[in-house]
Amino acid sequence: MKLRVDQLEGQLKKQLAPVYIISGDEPFQVSQCCDQVRQYARAAGFSERHVYHVENNFDWGDFLATANSLSLFAEKQILEIRMPSGKPGDAGSKAFMEYTSHLSPDNLLLLITDRLDSTQQKAKWFQTLEKVGNFVAIWPVESAQLPSWLGQRLHSDGYRATPEALSLVAERVEGNLLAASQELEKLKLLAKDQTIDEETVRNSVADSARYDVYQLIDTALAGNTRQCTRILGVLKGEGLEPPIILWALAREIRLLSQLSRSLSRGLALDLAIDQSAKAMGFNAFLLKRRKGLLNKAITRHSERDFRAMLNASGNVDRCIKGIEKGNVWDQLLSLTLYLSGLPPMAVIR
């Protein structure tokens, strides 16, 4: 059975399944789901726990031996397999098939993996495990969903927060659910009459947002100048090297310049993306998923603008190398804001 994260506890309350597959790339939610399974398993008498880390040359025989070693008076046991790759190999596949053919009520298998794609979910070993157990697929909480996620967590503990407070918390911890959970615990201590308002958040919540250079690029393409400034400040504070940011900006600007040139010649955007992806080494499928953002930037700027941005990129590069004088971070901010839509004379000097 396939379950959402919010369905797991309800299923655990009804009946403990012999197998649980917890899969996803969001560490906090993966950890919470695993803790829930362990908690209900311990309450059901599974007092022993064996943890296996699947790496190269992992001995699947050891796992099977433990699973089959129970005597009449042995304790119930959790067999926890951590397999980030989601690829057990031939030996692991056979081990899972053998395990499920001799299920014991004294064993509970907890399999933890990174996100499993559709091909991995069609594998025989996976489908065999899923038939006798539960599969929890965990997806990252998107920015637009984060206030609701925060509100639900507070509500489950008997607290409420104003929409403004939830939006502010979401803004300050975006992309970092562990920090979000920690901040909620702190806010609950400060809440008046079980209610959290915007003032409480402003006085309490640290800026724990976690970003990467690709989010900076997409935010610039979307034209959100305020958020660009914030993300670049976070990246600077985290110690990301300027050449990495410049590389990402220049690469994106070269792509936009080529797309703009192709569109001016009458090509449709999809075809222009296909041609540019092939010429520049991009993945056309991934570019088309960002087509809306790319189109916004191309509509906002002329081909001449993109050439000016590339010239500005060269200036930043020379500044990084010490050939020219200037504040590298100021210049990176200027270039990013130009891409996001500010007039060039306001940001490029």
mmCIF file of C-alpha atoms in Angstrom:
data_model
loop_
_atom_site.group_PDB
_atom_site.id
_atom_site.type_symbol
_atom_site.label_atom_id
_atom_site.label_comp_id
_atom_site.label_asym_id
_atom_site.label_seq_id
_atom_site.Cartn_x
_atom_site.Cartn_y
_atom_site.Cartn_z
ATOM 1 C CA MET A 1 0.000 0.000 0.000
ATOM 2 C CA LYS A 2 1.253 3.490 -0.849
ATOM 3 C CA LEU A 3 0.786 6.075 1.900
ATOM 4 C CA ARG A 4 1.217 9.822 2.208
ATOM 5 C CA VAL A 5 3.228 11.131 5.128
ATOM 6 C CA ASP A 6 0.073 12.306 6.902
ATOM 7 C CA GLN A 7 -1.535 8.850 6.530
ATOM 8 C CA LEU A 8 1.271 6.864 8.156
ATOM 9 C CA GLU A 9 0.330 7.322 11.811
ATOM 10 C CA GLY A 10 -3.309 6.426 11.150
ATOM 11 C CA GLN A 11 -2.217 3.174 9.516
ATOM 12 C CA LEU A 12 0.196 2.389 12.359
ATOM 13 C CA LYS A 13 -2.607 2.837 14.888
ATOM 14 C CA LYS A 14 -4.766 0.313 13.053
ATOM 15 C CA GLN A 15 -2.234 -2.439 12.415
ATOM 16 C CA LEU A 16 1.526 -2.852 12.264
ATOM 17 C CA ALA A 17 2.583 -4.066 8.815
ATOM 18 C CA PRO A 18 5.540 -6.474 8.401
ATOM 19 C CA VAL A 19 7.351 -4.127 6.001
ATOM 20 C CA TYR A 20 7.716 -0.344 5.755
ATOM 21 C CA ILE A 21 9.567 1.407 2.922
ATOM 22 C CA ILE A 22 10.347 5.046 3.747
ATOM 23 C CA SER A 23 11.643 6.872 0.683
ATOM 24 C CA GLY A 24 12.449 10.529 0.082
ATOM 25 C CA ASP A 25 15.001 13.336 -0.115
ATOM 26 C CA GLU A 26 13.696 15.433 2.790
ATOM 27 C CA PRO A 27 15.759 14.285 5.819
ATOM 28 C CA PHE A 28 13.494 15.729 8.513
ATOM 29 C CA GLN A 29 10.319 14.059 7.262
ATOM 30 C CA VAL A 30 12.134 10.774 6.567
ATOM 31 C CA SER A 31 13.465 10.804 10.116
ATOM 32 C CA GLN A 32 10.038 11.565 11.579
ATOM 33 C CA CYS A 33 8.347 8.752 9.642
ATOM 34 C CA CYS A 34 11.008 6.270 10.731
ATOM 35 C CA ASP A 35 10.616 7.387 14.342
ATOM 36 C CA GLN A 36 6.870 6.784 14.124
ATOM 37 C CA VAL A 37 7.390 3.243 12.824
ATOM 38 C CA ARG A 38 9.960 2.487 15.544
ATOM 39 C CA GLN A 39 7.706 3.931 18.253
ATOM 40 C CA TYR A 40 4.707 1.777 17.333
ATOM 41 C CA ALA A 41 6.942 -1.263 16.804
ATOM 42 C CA ARG A 42 8.452 -0.909 20.296
ATOM 43 C CA ALA A 43 4.952 -0.580 21.753
ATOM 44 C CA ALA A 44 4.097 -3.861 20.010
ATOM 45 C CA GLY A 45 7.032 -5.656 21.612
ATOM 46 C CA PHE A 46 9.769 -5.249 19.008
ATOM 47 C CA SER A 47 12.508 -4.579 21.534
ATOM 48 C CA GLU A 48 15.571 -5.483 19.440
ATOM 49 C CA ARG A 49 16.843 -3.397 16.548
ATOM 50 C CA HIS A 50 19.450 -4.356 13.946
ATOM 51 C CA VAL A 51 20.700 -1.644 11.585
ATOM 52 C CA TYR A 52 22.327 -2.414 8.212
ATOM 53 C CA HIS A 53 24.039 0.086 5.892
ATOM 54 C CA VAL A 54 24.007 -1.139 2.306
ATOM 55 C CA GLU A 55 27.289 -0.274 0.596
ATOM 56 C CA ASN A 56 29.526 -2.019 -1.919
ATOM 57 C CA ASN A 57 30.055 -5.685 -1.048
ATOM 58 C CA PHE A 58 27.300 -5.617 1.580
ATOM 59 C CA ASP A 59 26.685 -9.097 3.011
ATOM 60 C CA TRP A 60 23.000 -9.806 2.445
ATOM 61 C CA GLY A 61 23.511 -13.205 3.997
ATOM 62 C CA ASP A 62 24.080 -11.525 7.362
ATOM 63 C CA PHE A 63 20.692 -9.812 7.078
ATOM 64 C CA LEU A 64 18.926 -13.096 6.201
ATOM 65 C CA ALA A 65 20.727 -14.980 8.976
ATOM 66 C CA THR A 66 19.491 -12.473 11.555
ATOM 67 C CA ALA A 67 15.980 -12.625 10.150
ATOM 68 C CA ASN A 68 15.924 -16.423 10.406
ATOM 69 C CA SER A 69 17.746 -16.816 13.729
ATOM 70 C CA LEU A 70 14.808 -16.351 16.081
ATOM 71 C CA SER A 71 14.238 -19.078 18.629
ATOM 72 C CA LEU A 72 11.114 -19.784 20.617
ATOM 73 C CA PHE A 73 12.093 -17.332 23.356
ATOM 74 C CA ALA A 74 13.775 -14.678 21.201
ATOM 75 C CA GLU A 75 12.709 -11.040 21.267
ATOM 76 C CA LYS A 76 10.819 -9.472 18.397
ATOM 77 C CA GLN A 77 13.180 -7.442 16.229
ATOM 78 C CA ILE A 78 13.263 -4.485 13.856
ATOM 79 C CA LEU A 79 15.486 -5.098 10.837
ATOM 80 C CA GLU A 80 16.422 -1.617 9.633
ATOM 81 C CA ILE A 81 18.112 -1.418 6.237
ATOM 82 C CA ARG A 82 19.500 1.932 5.115
ATOM 83 C CA MET A 83 19.950 1.792 1.347
ATOM 84 C CA PRO A 84 20.275 5.378 0.020
ATOM 85 C CA SER A 85 20.751 4.362 -3.609
ATOM 86 C CA GLY A 86 17.542 2.324 -3.735
ATOM 87 C CA LYS A 87 19.468 -0.316 -5.696
ATOM 88 C CA PRO A 88 19.952 -3.611 -3.852
ATOM 89 C CA GLY A 89 21.627 -5.340 -6.797
ATOM 90 C CA ASP A 90 21.015 -8.954 -7.728
ATOM 91 C CA ALA A 91 22.053 -10.292 -4.321
ATOM 92 C CA GLY A 92 19.834 -7.811 -2.478
ATOM 93 C CA SER A 93 16.884 -8.460 -4.767
ATOM 94 C CA LYS A 94 17.158 -12.183 -4.113
ATOM 95 C CA ALA A 95 17.488 -11.557 -0.379
ATOM 96 C CA PHE A 96 14.301 -9.467 -0.326
ATOM 97 C CA MET A 97 12.448 -12.129 -2.303
ATOM 98 C CA GLU A 98 13.591 -14.831 0.108
ATOM 99 C CA TYR A 99 12.727 -12.674 3.126
ATOM 100 C CA THR A 100 9.163 -12.069 1.948
ATOM 101 C CA SER A 101 8.645 -15.757 1.155
ATOM 102 C CA HIS A 102 9.209 -16.617 4.844
ATOM 103 C CA LEU A 103 7.714 -13.671 6.731
ATOM 104 C CA SER A 104 7.845 -13.998 10.504
ATOM 105 C CA PRO A 105 5.508 -12.118 12.878
ATOM 106 C CA ASP A 106 8.589 -11.565 15.061
ATOM 107 C CA ASN A 107 10.347 -9.488 12.377
ATOM 108 C CA LEU A 108 9.598 -5.992 11.105
ATOM 109 C CA LEU A 109 11.533 -4.733 8.091
ATOM 110 C CA LEU A 110 12.139 -0.972 7.884
ATOM 111 C CA LEU A 111 13.763 -0.039 4.554
ATOM 112 C CA ILE A 112 15.020 3.560 4.243
ATOM 113 C CA THR A 113 16.038 4.952 0.849
ATOM 114 C CA ASP A 114 16.446 8.184 -1.053
ATOM 115 C CA ARG A 115 13.632 8.970 -3.457
ATOM 116 C CA LEU A 116 12.764 5.963 -5.628
ATOM 117 C CA ASP A 117 11.986 6.784 -9.241
ATOM 118 C CA SER A 118 9.307 5.077 -11.325
ATOM 119 C CA THR A 119 11.763 2.527 -12.722
ATOM 120 C CA GLN A 120 12.893 1.475 -9.251
ATOM 121 C CA GLN A 121 9.276 1.180 -8.121
ATOM 122 C CA LYS A 122 8.616 -1.242 -10.982
ATOM 123 C CA ALA A 123 11.439 -3.546 -9.901
ATOM 124 C CA LYS A 124 10.313 -6.994 -8.772
ATOM 125 C CA TRP A 125 11.954 -6.699 -5.342
ATOM 126 C CA PHE A 126 10.124 -3.420 -4.641
ATOM 127 C CA GLN A 127 6.729 -4.643 -5.783
ATOM 128 C CA THR A 128 7.139 -7.810 -3.718
ATOM 129 C CA LEU A 129 7.899 -5.791 -0.573
ATOM 130 C CA GLU A 130 5.088 -3.323 -1.249
ATOM 131 C CA LYS A 131 2.544 -6.160 -1.577
ATOM 132 C CA VAL A 132 3.187 -7.236 2.013
ATOM 133 C CA GLY A 133 3.876 -3.812 3.498
ATOM 134 C CA ASN A 134 3.529 -0.052 3.155
ATOM 135 C CA PHE A 135 5.415 2.435 1.014
ATOM 136 C CA VAL A 136 5.710 6.047 2.197
ATOM 137 C CA ALA A 137 6.922 8.353 -0.587
ATOM 138 C CA ILE A 138 8.146 11.657 0.825
ATOM 139 C CA TRP A 139 8.308 14.816 -1.278
ATOM 140 C CA PRO A 140 9.848 18.152 -0.275
ATOM 141 C CA VAL A 141 7.413 20.735 1.057
ATOM 142 C CA GLU A 142 7.199 23.457 -1.601
ATOM 143 C CA SER A 143 7.391 27.120 -0.627
ATOM 144 C CA ALA A 144 3.704 27.698 -1.324
ATOM 145 C CA GLN A 145 2.749 24.739 0.886
ATOM 146 C CA LEU A 146 5.042 25.575 3.792
ATOM 147 C CA PRO A 147 2.679 27.932 5.723
ATOM 148 C CA SER A 148 -0.031 25.257 5.620
ATOM 149 C CA TRP A 149 2.466 22.601 6.769
ATOM 150 C CA LEU A 150 3.513 24.804 9.683
ATOM 151 C CA GLY A 151 -0.109 25.530 10.597
ATOM 152 C CA GLN A 152 -0.997 21.835 10.634
ATOM 153 C CA ARG A 153 1.896 21.017 12.953
ATOM 154 C CA LEU A 154 0.849 23.754 15.359
ATOM 155 C CA HIS A 155 -2.820 22.708 15.193
ATOM 156 C CA SER A 156 -1.971 19.100 16.046
ATOM 157 C CA ASP A 157 -0.357 20.365 19.273
ATOM 158 C CA GLY A 158 -3.297 22.601 20.193
ATOM 159 C CA TYR A 159 -1.869 25.916 18.966
ATOM 160 C CA ARG A 160 -2.884 28.355 16.264
ATOM 161 C CA ALA A 161 -1.032 31.063 14.360
ATOM 162 C CA THR A 162 -2.180 34.011 12.316
ATOM 163 C CA PRO A 163 -1.658 33.787 8.532
ATOM 164 C CA GLU A 164 0.879 36.603 8.763
ATOM 165 C CA ALA A 165 2.858 34.734 11.407
ATOM 166 C CA LEU A 166 2.894 31.522 9.356
ATOM 167 C CA SER A 167 4.031 33.380 6.246
ATOM 168 C CA LEU A 168 6.854 35.035 8.156
ATOM 169 C CA VAL A 169 8.057 31.768 9.680
ATOM 170 C CA ALA A 170 7.916 30.142 6.230
ATOM 171 C CA GLU A 171 9.948 32.954 4.720
ATOM 172 C CA ARG A 172 12.671 32.701 7.340
ATOM 173 C CA VAL A 173 13.056 28.914 7.376
ATOM 174 C CA GLU A 174 12.301 28.150 3.726
ATOM 175 C CA GLY A 175 13.856 24.863 2.608
ATOM 176 C CA ASN A 176 14.890 23.796 6.118
ATOM 177 C CA LEU A 177 12.180 21.766 7.845
ATOM 178 C CA LEU A 178 14.403 20.859 10.775
ATOM 179 C CA ALA A 179 14.903 24.553 11.535
ATOM 180 C CA ALA A 180 11.154 25.083 11.043
ATOM 181 C CA SER A 181 10.312 22.415 13.615
ATOM 182 C CA GLN A 182 12.790 23.834 16.104
ATOM 183 C CA GLU A 183 11.394 27.344 15.688
ATOM 184 C CA LEU A 184 7.833 26.112 16.215
ATOM 185 C CA GLU A 185 8.866 24.541 19.514
ATOM 186 C CA LYS A 186 10.343 27.858 20.605
ATOM 187 C CA LEU A 187 7.274 29.803 19.465
ATOM 188 C CA LYS A 188 4.957 27.512 21.438
ATOM 189 C CA LEU A 189 6.785 28.517 24.598
ATOM 190 C CA LEU A 190 6.235 32.202 23.776
ATOM 191 C CA ALA A 191 2.623 31.899 22.609
ATOM 192 C CA LYS A 192 -0.043 33.872 24.422
ATOM 193 C CA ASP A 193 -3.265 31.937 24.952
ATOM 194 C CA GLN A 194 -2.017 29.221 22.557
ATOM 195 C CA THR A 195 -1.876 31.811 19.742
ATOM 196 C CA ILE A 196 1.199 32.912 17.778
ATOM 197 C CA ASP A 197 1.096 36.287 16.035
ATOM 198 C CA GLU A 198 3.462 38.128 13.717
ATOM 199 C CA GLU A 199 5.094 40.135 16.499
ATOM 200 C CA THR A 200 6.010 36.956 18.388
ATOM 201 C CA VAL A 201 7.632 35.560 15.247
ATOM 202 C CA ARG A 202 9.603 38.729 14.515
ATOM 203 C CA ASN A 203 11.002 38.711 18.025
ATOM 204 C CA SER A 204 11.876 35.031 17.991
ATOM 205 C CA VAL A 205 12.559 33.327 14.686
ATOM 206 C CA ALA A 206 16.084 33.254 13.315
ATOM 207 C CA ASP A 207 16.666 33.444 9.579
ATOM 208 C CA SER A 208 17.305 29.769 8.817
ATOM 209 C CA ALA A 209 16.411 29.693 5.123
ATOM 210 C CA ARG A 210 18.499 27.333 3.060
ATOM 211 C CA TYR A 211 19.115 28.176 -0.577
ATOM 212 C CA ASP A 212 21.349 27.188 -3.438
ATOM 213 C CA VAL A 213 22.620 28.947 -6.536
ATOM 214 C CA TYR A 214 19.895 27.421 -8.716
ATOM 215 C CA GLN A 215 17.187 28.970 -6.564
ATOM 216 C CA LEU A 216 18.963 32.305 -6.997
ATOM 217 C CA ILE A 217 18.825 31.875 -10.789
ATOM 218 C CA ASP A 218 15.141 30.902 -10.867
ATOM 219 C CA THR A 219 14.232 33.764 -8.539
ATOM 220 C CA ALA A 220 16.020 36.209 -10.841
ATOM 221 C CA LEU A 221 14.238 34.784 -13.885
ATOM 222 C CA ALA A 222 10.922 35.213 -12.048
ATOM 223 C CA GLY A 223 11.750 38.895 -11.509
ATOM 224 C CA ASN A 224 11.659 38.822 -7.699
ATOM 225 C CA THR A 225 14.358 41.395 -6.968
ATOM 226 C CA ARG A 226 13.772 41.519 -3.217
ATOM 227 C CA GLN A 227 14.130 37.752 -2.838
ATOM 228 C CA CYS A 228 17.245 37.793 -5.059
ATOM 229 C CA THR A 229 18.918 40.173 -2.639
ATOM 230 C CA ARG A 230 17.986 37.965 0.286
ATOM 231 C CA ILE A 231 19.135 34.700 -1.296
ATOM 232 C CA LEU A 232 22.464 36.173 -2.375
ATOM 233 C CA GLY A 233 23.013 37.418 1.185
ATOM 234 C CA VAL A 234 22.332 33.936 2.568
ATOM 235 C CA LEU A 235 24.719 32.335 0.053
ATOM 236 C CA LYS A 236 27.400 34.836 1.012
ATOM 237 C CA GLY A 237 26.838 34.122 4.707
ATOM 238 C CA GLU A 238 27.124 30.375 4.086
ATOM 239 C CA GLY A 239 30.515 30.874 2.474
ATOM 240 C CA LEU A 240 29.642 29.981 -1.116
ATOM 241 C CA GLU A 241 32.508 31.083 -3.354
ATOM 242 C CA PRO A 242 31.758 33.923 -5.830
ATOM 243 C CA PRO A 243 33.115 32.000 -8.873
ATOM 244 C CA ILE A 244 30.377 29.377 -8.410
ATOM 245 C CA ILE A 245 27.654 32.032 -8.419
ATOM 246 C CA LEU A 246 29.189 33.801 -11.404
ATOM 247 C CA TRP A 247 29.460 30.523 -13.319
ATOM 248 C CA ALA A 248 25.748 29.821 -12.790
ATOM 249 C CA LEU A 249 24.690 33.355 -13.738
ATOM 250 C CA ALA A 250 26.874 33.524 -16.849
ATOM 251 C CA ARG A 251 25.777 30.076 -18.003
ATOM 252 C CA GLU A 252 22.109 31.024 -17.674
ATOM 253 C CA ILE A 253 22.620 34.377 -19.407
ATOM 254 C CA ARG A 254 24.387 32.707 -22.353
ATOM 255 C CA LEU A 255 21.425 30.330 -22.660
ATOM 256 C CA LEU A 256 18.937 33.214 -22.551
ATOM 257 C CA SER A 257 20.952 35.133 -25.136
ATOM 258 C CA GLN A 258 20.883 32.196 -27.529
ATOM 259 C CA LEU A 259 17.173 31.574 -26.951
ATOM 260 C CA SER A 260 16.415 35.249 -27.539
ATOM 261 C CA ARG A 261 18.370 35.155 -30.784
ATOM 262 C CA SER A 262 16.518 32.046 -31.949
ATOM 263 C CA LEU A 263 13.111 33.522 -31.124
ATOM 264 C CA SER A 264 13.956 36.703 -33.034
ATOM 265 C CA ARG A 265 14.486 34.483 -36.089
ATOM 266 C CA GLY A 266 10.992 33.090 -35.771
ATOM 267 C CA LEU A 267 11.623 29.782 -33.993
ATOM 268 C CA ALA A 268 9.069 28.500 -31.479
ATOM 269 C CA LEU A 269 10.322 28.412 -27.887
ATOM 270 C CA ASP A 270 10.235 24.602 -27.612
ATOM 271 C CA LEU A 271 12.332 24.212 -30.752
ATOM 272 C CA ALA A 272 14.695 26.962 -29.628
ATOM 273 C CA ILE A 273 15.157 25.139 -26.327
ATOM 274 C CA ASP A 274 15.884 21.859 -28.114
ATOM 275 C CA GLN A 275 18.531 23.485 -30.312
ATOM 276 C CA SER A 276 20.126 25.469 -27.479
ATOM 277 C CA ALA A 277 20.191 22.461 -25.163
ATOM 278 C CA LYS A 278 22.007 20.397 -27.774
ATOM 279 C CA ALA A 279 24.501 23.167 -28.533
ATOM 280 C CA MET A 280 25.241 24.074 -24.912
ATOM 281 C CA GLY A 281 25.016 20.716 -23.152
ATOM 282 C CA PHE A 282 21.764 21.354 -21.260
ATOM 283 C CA ASN A 283 19.049 18.785 -20.616
ATOM 284 C CA ALA A 284 16.170 19.798 -22.908
ATOM 285 C CA PHE A 285 13.543 18.060 -20.752
ATOM 286 C CA LEU A 286 14.635 19.954 -17.627
ATOM 287 C CA LEU A 287 14.810 23.242 -19.524
ATOM 288 C CA LYS A 288 11.240 22.803 -20.749
ATOM 289 C CA ARG A 289 10.087 22.329 -17.170
ATOM 290 C CA ARG A 290 11.474 25.846 -16.574
ATOM 291 C CA LYS A 291 10.019 27.206 -19.812
ATOM 292 C CA GLY A 292 7.741 29.648 -18.039
ATOM 293 C CA LEU A 293 10.624 31.236 -16.131
ATOM 294 C CA LEU A 294 12.836 31.369 -19.220
ATOM 295 C CA ASN A 295 10.049 33.009 -21.203
ATOM 296 C CA LYS A 296 9.559 35.641 -18.495
ATOM 297 C CA ALA A 297 13.218 36.644 -18.667
ATOM 298 C CA ILE A 298 13.289 36.670 -22.466
ATOM 299 C CA THR A 299 10.143 38.785 -22.606
ATOM 300 C CA ARG A 300 11.550 41.186 -20.037
ATOM 301 C CA HIS A 301 14.913 41.697 -21.780
ATOM 302 C CA SER A 302 16.220 42.255 -25.279
ATOM 303 C CA GLU A 303 19.065 40.343 -26.886
ATOM 304 C CA ARG A 304 21.133 43.488 -26.398
ATOM 305 C CA ASP A 305 20.455 43.324 -22.643
ATOM 306 C CA PHE A 306 21.792 39.783 -22.480
ATOM 307 C CA ARG A 307 24.981 40.819 -24.305
ATOM 308 C CA ALA A 308 25.408 43.636 -21.777
ATOM 309 C CA MET A 309 24.974 41.109 -18.934
ATOM 310 C CA LEU A 310 27.658 38.890 -20.457
ATOM 311 C CA ASN A 311 30.007 41.876 -20.620
ATOM 312 C CA ALA A 312 29.198 42.582 -16.986
ATOM 313 C CA SER A 313 29.985 38.937 -16.176
ATOM 314 C CA GLY A 314 33.431 39.458 -17.655
ATOM 315 C CA ASN A 315 33.929 42.465 -15.389
ATOM 316 C CA VAL A 316 32.972 40.411 -12.331
ATOM 317 C CA ASP A 317 35.373 37.649 -13.395
ATOM 318 C CA ARG A 318 38.253 40.113 -13.679
ATOM 319 C CA CYS A 319 37.350 41.517 -10.278
ATOM 320 C CA ILE A 320 37.378 38.015 -8.749
ATOM 321 C CA LYS A 321 40.832 37.406 -10.267
ATOM 322 C CA GLY A 322 42.163 40.729 -8.964
ATOM 323 C CA ILE A 323 42.712 42.167 -12.431
ATOM 324 C CA GLU A 324 40.232 44.952 -11.718
ATOM 325 C CA LYS A 325 39.279 46.621 -8.469
ATOM 326 C CA GLY A 326 35.809 46.407 -7.013
ATOM 327 C CA ASN A 327 33.554 44.665 -4.529
ATOM 328 C CA VAL A 328 32.800 41.242 -5.995
ATOM 329 C CA TRP A 329 29.591 40.724 -4.006
ATOM 330 C CA ASP A 330 28.242 44.150 -4.985
ATOM 331 C CA GLN A 331 28.902 43.334 -8.611
ATOM 332 C CA LEU A 332 27.253 39.926 -8.324
ATOM 333 C CA LEU A 333 24.215 41.586 -6.769
ATOM 334 C CA SER A 334 24.133 44.155 -9.573
ATOM 335 C CA LEU A 335 24.278 41.459 -12.227
ATOM 336 C CA THR A 336 21.581 39.387 -10.510
ATOM 337 C CA LEU A 337 19.255 42.374 -10.160
ATOM 338 C CA TYR A 338 19.816 43.305 -13.803
ATOM 339 C CA LEU A 339 18.742 39.785 -14.787
ATOM 340 C CA SER A 340 15.713 40.072 -12.500
ATOM 341 C CA GLY A 341 14.546 43.233 -14.231
ATOM 342 C CA LEU A 342 16.057 46.368 -12.698
ATOM 343 C CA PRO A 343 17.214 49.019 -15.188
ATOM 344 C CA PRO A 344 20.864 48.438 -16.162
ATOM 345 C CA MET A 345 22.133 51.881 -15.203
ATOM 346 C CA ALA A 346 20.769 51.360 -11.683
ATOM 347 C CA VAL A 347 22.821 48.278 -11.068
ATOM 348 C CA ILE A 348 25.712 47.925 -13.575
ATOM 349 C CA ARG A 349 28.540 50.430 -13.326
#
